[in-house]
Coordinates of C-alpha atoms and ligand atoms in Angstrom, one line a residue:
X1 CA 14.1 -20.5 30.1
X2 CA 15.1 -16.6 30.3
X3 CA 12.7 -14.6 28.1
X4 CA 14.0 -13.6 24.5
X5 CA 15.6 -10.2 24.5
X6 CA 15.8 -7.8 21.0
X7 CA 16.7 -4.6 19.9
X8 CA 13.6 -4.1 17.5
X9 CA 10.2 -6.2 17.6
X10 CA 8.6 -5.3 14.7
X11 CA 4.8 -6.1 14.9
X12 CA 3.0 -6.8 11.6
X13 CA 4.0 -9.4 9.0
X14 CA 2.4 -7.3 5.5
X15 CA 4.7 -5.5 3.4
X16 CA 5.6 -2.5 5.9
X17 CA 6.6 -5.0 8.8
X18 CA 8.9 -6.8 6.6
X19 CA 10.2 -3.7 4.6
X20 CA 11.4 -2.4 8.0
X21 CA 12.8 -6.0 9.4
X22 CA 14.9 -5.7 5.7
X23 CA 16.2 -2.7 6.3
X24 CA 16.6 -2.6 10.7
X25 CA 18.2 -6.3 10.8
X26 CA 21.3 -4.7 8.8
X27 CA 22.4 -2.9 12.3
X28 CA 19.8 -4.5 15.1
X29 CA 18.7 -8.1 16.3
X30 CA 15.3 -7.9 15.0
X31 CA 12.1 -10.5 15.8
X32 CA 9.1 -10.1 13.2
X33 CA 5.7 -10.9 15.3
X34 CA 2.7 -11.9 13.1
X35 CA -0.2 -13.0 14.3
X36 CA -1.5 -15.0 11.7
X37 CA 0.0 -18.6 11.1
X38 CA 0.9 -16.8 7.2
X39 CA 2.6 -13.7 6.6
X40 CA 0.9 -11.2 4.3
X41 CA -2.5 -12.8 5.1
X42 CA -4.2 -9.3 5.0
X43 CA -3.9 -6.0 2.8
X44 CA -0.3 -7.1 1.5
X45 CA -2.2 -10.1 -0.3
X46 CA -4.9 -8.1 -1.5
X47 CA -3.5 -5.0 -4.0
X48 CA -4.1 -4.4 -7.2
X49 CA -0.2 -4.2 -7.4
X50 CA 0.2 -1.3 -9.2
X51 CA 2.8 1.0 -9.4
X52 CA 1.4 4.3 -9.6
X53 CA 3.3 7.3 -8.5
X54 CA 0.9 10.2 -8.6
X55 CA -1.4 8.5 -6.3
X56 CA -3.1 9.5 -2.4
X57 CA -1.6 13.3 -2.4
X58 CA 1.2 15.2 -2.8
X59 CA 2.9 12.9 0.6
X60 CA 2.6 9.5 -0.9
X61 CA 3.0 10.8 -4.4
X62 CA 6.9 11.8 -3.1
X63 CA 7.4 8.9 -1.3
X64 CA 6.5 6.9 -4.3
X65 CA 8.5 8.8 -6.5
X66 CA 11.7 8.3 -3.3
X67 CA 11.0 4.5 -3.8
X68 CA 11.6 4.8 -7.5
X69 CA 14.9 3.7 -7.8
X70 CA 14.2 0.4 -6.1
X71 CA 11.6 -0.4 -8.4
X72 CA 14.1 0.2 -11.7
X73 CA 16.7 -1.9 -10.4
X74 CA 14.8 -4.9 -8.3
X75 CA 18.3 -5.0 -6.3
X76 CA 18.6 -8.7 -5.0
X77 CA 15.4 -10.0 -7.3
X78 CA 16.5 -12.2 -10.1
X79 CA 13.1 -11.2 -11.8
X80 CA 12.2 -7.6 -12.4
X81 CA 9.6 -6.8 -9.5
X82 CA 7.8 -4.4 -11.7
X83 CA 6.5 -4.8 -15.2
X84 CA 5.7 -2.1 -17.3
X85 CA 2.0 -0.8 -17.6
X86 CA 1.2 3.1 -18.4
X87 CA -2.4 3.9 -16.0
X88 CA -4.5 6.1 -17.3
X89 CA -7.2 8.1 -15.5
X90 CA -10.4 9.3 -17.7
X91 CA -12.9 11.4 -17.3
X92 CA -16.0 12.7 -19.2
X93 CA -16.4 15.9 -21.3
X94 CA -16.6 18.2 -18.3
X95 CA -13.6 17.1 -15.9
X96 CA -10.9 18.3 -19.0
X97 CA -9.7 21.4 -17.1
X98 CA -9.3 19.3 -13.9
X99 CA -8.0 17.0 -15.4
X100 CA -5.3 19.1 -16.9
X101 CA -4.4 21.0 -13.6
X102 CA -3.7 17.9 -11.9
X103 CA -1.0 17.2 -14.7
X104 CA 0.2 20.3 -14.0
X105 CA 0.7 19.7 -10.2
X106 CA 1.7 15.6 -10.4
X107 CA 4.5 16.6 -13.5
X108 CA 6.1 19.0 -11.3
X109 CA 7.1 15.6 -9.4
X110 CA 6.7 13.1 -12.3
X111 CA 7.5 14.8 -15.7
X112 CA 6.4 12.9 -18.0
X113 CA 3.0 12.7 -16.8
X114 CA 0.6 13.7 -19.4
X115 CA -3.0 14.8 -20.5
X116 CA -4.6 13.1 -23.4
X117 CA -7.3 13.4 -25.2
X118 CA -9.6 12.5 -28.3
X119 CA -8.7 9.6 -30.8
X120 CA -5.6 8.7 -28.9
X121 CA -7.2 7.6 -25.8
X122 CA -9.0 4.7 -27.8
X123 CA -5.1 4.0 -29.3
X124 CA -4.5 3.6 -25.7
X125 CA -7.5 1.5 -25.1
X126 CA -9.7 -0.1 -27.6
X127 CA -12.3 -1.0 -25.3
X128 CA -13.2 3.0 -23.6
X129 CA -16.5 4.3 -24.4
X130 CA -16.1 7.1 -26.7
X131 CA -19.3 8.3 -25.8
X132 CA -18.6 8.9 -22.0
X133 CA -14.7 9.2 -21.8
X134 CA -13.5 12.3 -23.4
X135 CA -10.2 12.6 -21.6
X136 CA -7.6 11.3 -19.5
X137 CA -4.0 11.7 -17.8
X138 CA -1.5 9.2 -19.1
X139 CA 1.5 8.4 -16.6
X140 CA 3.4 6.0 -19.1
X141 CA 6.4 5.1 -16.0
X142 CA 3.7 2.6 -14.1
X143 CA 3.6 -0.9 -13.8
X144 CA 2.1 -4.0 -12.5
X145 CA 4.0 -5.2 -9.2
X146 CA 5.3 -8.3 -8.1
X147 CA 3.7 -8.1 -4.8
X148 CA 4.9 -11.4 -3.2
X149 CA 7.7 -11.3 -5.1
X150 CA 8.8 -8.0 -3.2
X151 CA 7.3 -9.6 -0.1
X152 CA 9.4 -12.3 -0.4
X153 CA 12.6 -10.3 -1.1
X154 CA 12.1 -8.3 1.5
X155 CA 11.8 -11.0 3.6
X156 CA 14.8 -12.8 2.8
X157 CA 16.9 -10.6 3.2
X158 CA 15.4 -9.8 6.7
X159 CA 16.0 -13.3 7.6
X160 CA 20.2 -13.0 6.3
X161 CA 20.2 -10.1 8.3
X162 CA 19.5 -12.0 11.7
X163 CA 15.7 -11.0 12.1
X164 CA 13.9 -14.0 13.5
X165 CA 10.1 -14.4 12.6
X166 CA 7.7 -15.4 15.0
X167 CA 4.3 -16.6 13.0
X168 CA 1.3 -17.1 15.1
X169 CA 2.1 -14.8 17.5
X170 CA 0.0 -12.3 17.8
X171 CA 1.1 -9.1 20.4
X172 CA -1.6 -9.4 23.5
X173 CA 0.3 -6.7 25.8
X174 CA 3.1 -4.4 26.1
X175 CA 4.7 -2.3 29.1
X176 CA 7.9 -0.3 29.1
X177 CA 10.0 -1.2 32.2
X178 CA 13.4 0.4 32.7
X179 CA 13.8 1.2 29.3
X180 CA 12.4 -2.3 27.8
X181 CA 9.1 -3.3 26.6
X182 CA 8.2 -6.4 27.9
X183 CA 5.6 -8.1 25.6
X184 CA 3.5 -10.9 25.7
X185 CA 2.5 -12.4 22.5
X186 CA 0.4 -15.8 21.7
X187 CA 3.5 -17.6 20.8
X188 CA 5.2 -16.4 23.9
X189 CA 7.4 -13.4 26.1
X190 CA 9.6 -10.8 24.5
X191 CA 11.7 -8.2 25.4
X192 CA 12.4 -5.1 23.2
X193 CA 14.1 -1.8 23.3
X194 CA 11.8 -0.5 20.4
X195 CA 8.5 -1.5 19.4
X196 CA 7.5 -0.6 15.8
X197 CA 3.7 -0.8 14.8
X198 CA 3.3 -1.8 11.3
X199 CA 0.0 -3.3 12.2
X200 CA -1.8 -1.8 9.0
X201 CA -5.9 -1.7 9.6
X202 CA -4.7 -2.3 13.9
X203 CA -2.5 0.0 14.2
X204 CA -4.3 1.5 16.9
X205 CA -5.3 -1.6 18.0
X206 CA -1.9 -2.6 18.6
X207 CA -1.1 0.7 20.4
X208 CA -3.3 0.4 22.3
X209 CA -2.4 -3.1 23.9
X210 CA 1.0 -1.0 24.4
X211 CA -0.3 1.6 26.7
X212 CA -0.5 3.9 23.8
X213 CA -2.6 6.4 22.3
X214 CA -4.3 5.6 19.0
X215 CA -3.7 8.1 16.5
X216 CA -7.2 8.0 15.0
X217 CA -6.7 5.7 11.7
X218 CA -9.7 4.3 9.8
X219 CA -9.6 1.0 7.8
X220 CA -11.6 1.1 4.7
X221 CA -12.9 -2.1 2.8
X222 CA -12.1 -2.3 -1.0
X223 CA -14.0 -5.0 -2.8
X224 CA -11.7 -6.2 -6.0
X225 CA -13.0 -9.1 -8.3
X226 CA -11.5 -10.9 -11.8
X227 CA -13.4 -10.8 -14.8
X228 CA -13.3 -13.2 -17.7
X229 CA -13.4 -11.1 -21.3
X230 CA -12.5 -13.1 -23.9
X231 CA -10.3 -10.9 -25.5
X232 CA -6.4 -10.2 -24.7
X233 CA -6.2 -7.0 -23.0
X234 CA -2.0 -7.2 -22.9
X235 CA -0.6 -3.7 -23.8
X236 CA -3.9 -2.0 -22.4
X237 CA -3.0 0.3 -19.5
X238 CA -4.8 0.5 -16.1
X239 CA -8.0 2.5 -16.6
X240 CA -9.2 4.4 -13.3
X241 CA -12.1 6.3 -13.8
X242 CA -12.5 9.5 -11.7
X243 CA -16.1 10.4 -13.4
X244 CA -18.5 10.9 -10.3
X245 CA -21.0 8.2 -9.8
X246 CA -18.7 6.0 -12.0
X247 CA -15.8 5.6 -10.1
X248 CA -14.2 2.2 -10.5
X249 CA -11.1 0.8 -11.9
X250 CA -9.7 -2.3 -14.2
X251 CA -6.2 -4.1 -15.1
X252 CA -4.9 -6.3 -17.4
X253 CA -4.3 -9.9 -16.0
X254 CA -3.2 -12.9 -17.6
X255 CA -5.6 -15.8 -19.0
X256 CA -7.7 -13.0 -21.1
X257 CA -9.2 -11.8 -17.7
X258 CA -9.4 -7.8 -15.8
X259 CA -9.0 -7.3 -12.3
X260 CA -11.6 -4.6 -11.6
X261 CA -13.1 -2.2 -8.6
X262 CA -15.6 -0.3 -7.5
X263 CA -12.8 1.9 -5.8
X264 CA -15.3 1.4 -2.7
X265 CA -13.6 2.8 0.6
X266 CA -16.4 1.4 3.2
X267 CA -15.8 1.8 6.5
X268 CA -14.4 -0.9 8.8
X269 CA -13.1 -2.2 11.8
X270 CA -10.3 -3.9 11.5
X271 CA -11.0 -8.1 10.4
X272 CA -10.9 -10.5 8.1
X273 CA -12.6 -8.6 5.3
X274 CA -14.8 -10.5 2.8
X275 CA -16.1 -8.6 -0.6
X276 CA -19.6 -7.2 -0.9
X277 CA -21.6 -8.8 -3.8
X278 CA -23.4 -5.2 -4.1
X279 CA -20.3 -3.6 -5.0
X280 CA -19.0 -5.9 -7.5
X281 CA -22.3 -5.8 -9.0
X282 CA -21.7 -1.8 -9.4
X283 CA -18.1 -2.1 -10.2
X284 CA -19.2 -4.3 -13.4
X285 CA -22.5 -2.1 -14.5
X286 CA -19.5 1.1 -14.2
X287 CA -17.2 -0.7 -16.3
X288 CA -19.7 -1.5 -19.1
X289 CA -20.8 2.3 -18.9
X290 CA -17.8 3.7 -19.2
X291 CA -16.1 0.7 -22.2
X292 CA -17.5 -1.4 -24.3
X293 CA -16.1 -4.8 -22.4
X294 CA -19.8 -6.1 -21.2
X295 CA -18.7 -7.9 -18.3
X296 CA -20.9 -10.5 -17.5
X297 CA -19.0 -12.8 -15.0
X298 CA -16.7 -12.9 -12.1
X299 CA -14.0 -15.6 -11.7
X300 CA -13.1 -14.7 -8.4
X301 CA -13.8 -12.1 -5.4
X302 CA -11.5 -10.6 -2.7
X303 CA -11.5 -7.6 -0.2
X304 CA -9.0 -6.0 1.9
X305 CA -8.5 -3.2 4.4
X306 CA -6.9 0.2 3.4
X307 CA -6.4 2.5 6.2
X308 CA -6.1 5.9 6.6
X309 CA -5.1 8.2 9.3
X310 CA -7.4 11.4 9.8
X311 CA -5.5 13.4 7.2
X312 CA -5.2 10.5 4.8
X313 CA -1.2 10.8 4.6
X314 CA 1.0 8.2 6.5
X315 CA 2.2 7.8 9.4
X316 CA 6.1 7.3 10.0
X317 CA 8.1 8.7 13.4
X318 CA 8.5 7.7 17.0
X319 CA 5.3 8.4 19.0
X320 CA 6.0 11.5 21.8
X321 CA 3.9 10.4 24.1
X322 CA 5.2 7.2 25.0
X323 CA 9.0 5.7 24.8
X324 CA 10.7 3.5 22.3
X325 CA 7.7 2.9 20.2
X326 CA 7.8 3.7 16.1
X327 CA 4.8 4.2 14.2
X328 CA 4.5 2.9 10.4
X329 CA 0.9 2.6 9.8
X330 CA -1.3 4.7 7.1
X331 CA -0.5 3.7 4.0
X332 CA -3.9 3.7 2.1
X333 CA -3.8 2.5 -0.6
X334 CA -0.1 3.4 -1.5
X335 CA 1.4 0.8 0.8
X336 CA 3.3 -1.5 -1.8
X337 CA 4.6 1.3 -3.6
X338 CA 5.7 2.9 -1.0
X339 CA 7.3 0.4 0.7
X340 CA 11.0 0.5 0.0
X341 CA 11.7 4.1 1.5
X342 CA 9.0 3.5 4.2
X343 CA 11.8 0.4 5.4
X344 CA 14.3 3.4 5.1
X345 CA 12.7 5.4 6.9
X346 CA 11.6 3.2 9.9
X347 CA 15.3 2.4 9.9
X348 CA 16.3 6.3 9.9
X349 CA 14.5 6.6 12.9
X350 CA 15.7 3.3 15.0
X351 CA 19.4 4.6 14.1
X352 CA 18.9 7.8 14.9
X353 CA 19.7 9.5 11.7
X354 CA 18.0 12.3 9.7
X355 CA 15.2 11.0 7.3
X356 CA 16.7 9.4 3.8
X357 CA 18.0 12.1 1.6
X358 CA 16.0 10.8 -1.2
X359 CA 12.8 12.1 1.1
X360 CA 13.9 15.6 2.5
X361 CA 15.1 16.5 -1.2
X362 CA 11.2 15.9 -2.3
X363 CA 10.4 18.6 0.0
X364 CA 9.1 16.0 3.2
X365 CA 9.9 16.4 6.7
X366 CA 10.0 14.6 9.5
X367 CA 6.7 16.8 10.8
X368 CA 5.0 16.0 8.0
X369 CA 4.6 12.3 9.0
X370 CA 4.5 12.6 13.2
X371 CA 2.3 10.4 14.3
X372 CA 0.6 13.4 16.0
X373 CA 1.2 16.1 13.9
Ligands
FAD1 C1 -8.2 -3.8 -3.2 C2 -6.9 -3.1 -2.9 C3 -6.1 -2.6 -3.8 C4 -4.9 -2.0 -3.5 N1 -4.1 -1.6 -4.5 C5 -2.8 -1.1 -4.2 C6 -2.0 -0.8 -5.3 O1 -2.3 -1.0 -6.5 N2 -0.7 -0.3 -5.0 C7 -0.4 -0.1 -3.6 O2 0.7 0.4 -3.4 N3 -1.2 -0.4 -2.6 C8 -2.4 -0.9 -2.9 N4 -3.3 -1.2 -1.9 C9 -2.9 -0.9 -0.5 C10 -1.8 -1.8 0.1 O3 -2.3 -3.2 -0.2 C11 -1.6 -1.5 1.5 O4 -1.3 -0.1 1.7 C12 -0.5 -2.4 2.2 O5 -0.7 -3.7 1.9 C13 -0.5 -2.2 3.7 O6 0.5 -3.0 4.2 P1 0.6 -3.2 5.8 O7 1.8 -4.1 6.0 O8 0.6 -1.9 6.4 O9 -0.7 -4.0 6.2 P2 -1.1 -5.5 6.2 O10 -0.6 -6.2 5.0 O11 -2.5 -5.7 6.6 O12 -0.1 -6.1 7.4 C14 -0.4 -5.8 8.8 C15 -0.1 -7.1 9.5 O13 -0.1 -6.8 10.9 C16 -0.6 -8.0 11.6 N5 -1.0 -7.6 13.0 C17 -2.0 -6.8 13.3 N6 -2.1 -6.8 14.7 C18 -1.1 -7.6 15.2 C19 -0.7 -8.0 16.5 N7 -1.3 -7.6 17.6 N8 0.3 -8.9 16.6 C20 1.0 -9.3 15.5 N9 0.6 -9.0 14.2 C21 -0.4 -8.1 14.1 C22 -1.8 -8.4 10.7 O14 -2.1 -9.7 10.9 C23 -1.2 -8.1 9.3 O15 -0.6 -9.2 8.7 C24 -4.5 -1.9 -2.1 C25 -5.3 -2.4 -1.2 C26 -6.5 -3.0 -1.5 C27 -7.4 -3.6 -0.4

């Protein structure tokens, strides 16, 4: 049997592989290789699913804003893929000032973003401590995301496209040979004219297996956990706290229960990551510090990996060291948001046009996320 022959072999099934398969199968043949027998099996599966935009820098906080529009229209989802929820990050008595110069920076990009203070940050949530959170920045145009619903969404229309998806199958070599990379995967041979990493926590890892040199990016474990609290907190907004030594976050759920973190960012390599009891145990006594919740119990624990490349923005452009291979790693912890221009822009670069208008009139440039810039 001859071996199967592609424009694009995307590797990496999470929400960046499959935002770019959506976007690429439009104009190429496309085969998605996972190498886990499930898609999304990592990070993808792991968020907080929120949609913030002023989040990881200036970079990601355009790129979230660029992947706006999708979110306010869901195109091709029956179902909203985001539902409202404002997120607001508090501080104590002394962080007002910074505080308020962030607002000044993030509204330049997101207007309405706000800074609020005294009685109306317990209007906003009942359940702060008054006696440690003295102010806060409100951005009132977040949400909660459908994650698999976008997943999904993105997949399907990958799949009407053309793209074939290849589960099990993980990428164990790569060479470039007249202008083809002839891979090897677990699930069998593969030739492609473009290889595009969107192998999140291995993306160097998977570069390497190609003959190319890793960029540098660092996976980080976060540690998240539900909590029952036997109240309804519907209509509360995400609370991130950014006081030092009392970092941590929490989010409404359904079934009277918070998600909540540490916002831990340990060091890994890249696995199967499992949740540290330590930090949940600190993400809880945080919470109780800074509200007035008393979480006593988890319901249930997860961790993923968020990874970073050395300057902690992403990663996005054709590598110019080595031929036909796309980078789309790096997205932190902004990688659901971010993901229906980071499909757009994968696709930019496989068709050779300029980076999506929506991006260049934020003030980004291709330079700005090289690979090695
Ligand atoms: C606790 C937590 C909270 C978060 N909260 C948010 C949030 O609120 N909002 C937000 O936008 N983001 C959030 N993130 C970050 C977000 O989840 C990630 O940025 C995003 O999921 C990264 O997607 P990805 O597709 O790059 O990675 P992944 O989902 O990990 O996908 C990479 C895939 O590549 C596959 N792969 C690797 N090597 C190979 C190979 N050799 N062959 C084939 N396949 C391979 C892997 O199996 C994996 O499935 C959070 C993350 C965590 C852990």
């Amino acid at each position: 049997m001859s071996t199967p022959r592609v424009e694009v072999a995307v590797v990496g099934g999470g929400i960046a592989g499959v935002s770019a398969a959506a976007q690429i199968s439009s104009t190429h043949s496309v085969v998605l290789l996972e190498q886990e027998a499930e898609l999304a099996y990592h990070t993808t599966s792991r968020s907080a699913a929120v949609y913030i935009e002023n989040e990881g820098g200036p970079v990601f906080h355009r790129l979230s804003t660029a992947s706006r529009p999708f979110w306010d229209s869901s195109p091709g989802s029956e179902t909203p893929l985001v539902t409202p929820m404002p997120v607001l990050s508090v501080g104590d008595a002394s962080m007002g000032a910074d505080l308020q110069a962030e607002v000044d920076e993030a509204s330049q990009v997101t207007p309405s973003i706000r800074f609020v203070e005294g009685a109306e940050l317990l209007e906003l949530c009942p359940v702060l401590n008054p006696e440690v959170v003295a102010a806060g920045m409100l951005e009132d145009t977040a949400g909660s995301i459908d994650v698999m619903g976008t997943h999904q969404l993105f997949l399907r229309t990958a799949r009407q496209g053309g793209a074939d998806v290849w589960r099990s199958a993980k990428l164990t070599s790569a060479v470039r040979n007249g202008g083809l990379w002839e891979i090897q995967t677990e699930a069998g041979p593969l030739q492609a004219e473009v290889i595009i990493n969107a192998g999140g926590a291995w993306g160097d890892t998977v570069a390497e297996r190609c003959g190319v040199q890793p960029i540098g990016l660092a996976p980080k474990r976060r540690t998240a956990f539900t909590s029952p609290i036997g109240q309804d907190p519907t209509g509360w907004p995400f609370i991130y706290s950014g006081i030092a030594d009392m970092e941590c976050y929490f989010k409404a759920e359904a079934g009277q229960q918070l998600l909540c973190s540490l916002s831990d960012e340990a060091p890994s390599d890249p696995c199967d990551a499992k949740p540290e009891e330590l930090d949940i145990a600190l993400a809880i006594e945080r919470i109780n510090t800074i509200s007035t919740l008393g979480i006593r119990s988890v319901a249930t624990t997860w961790a993923g990996l968020r990874t970073f490349a050395p300057d902690r923005n992403p990663v996005f452009g054709w590598d110019d060291t080595a031929d036909g291979f796309v980078w789309m790693v790096g997205q932190g912890g902004c990688g659901i948001v971010t993901s229906p221009i980071a499909g757009e822009i994968a696709a930019s670069f496989v068709r050779g046009d300029p980076l999506p208008q929506r991006v260049t009139e934020l003030g980004l440039t291709a330079e700005q996320l090289a690979p090695r810039r």
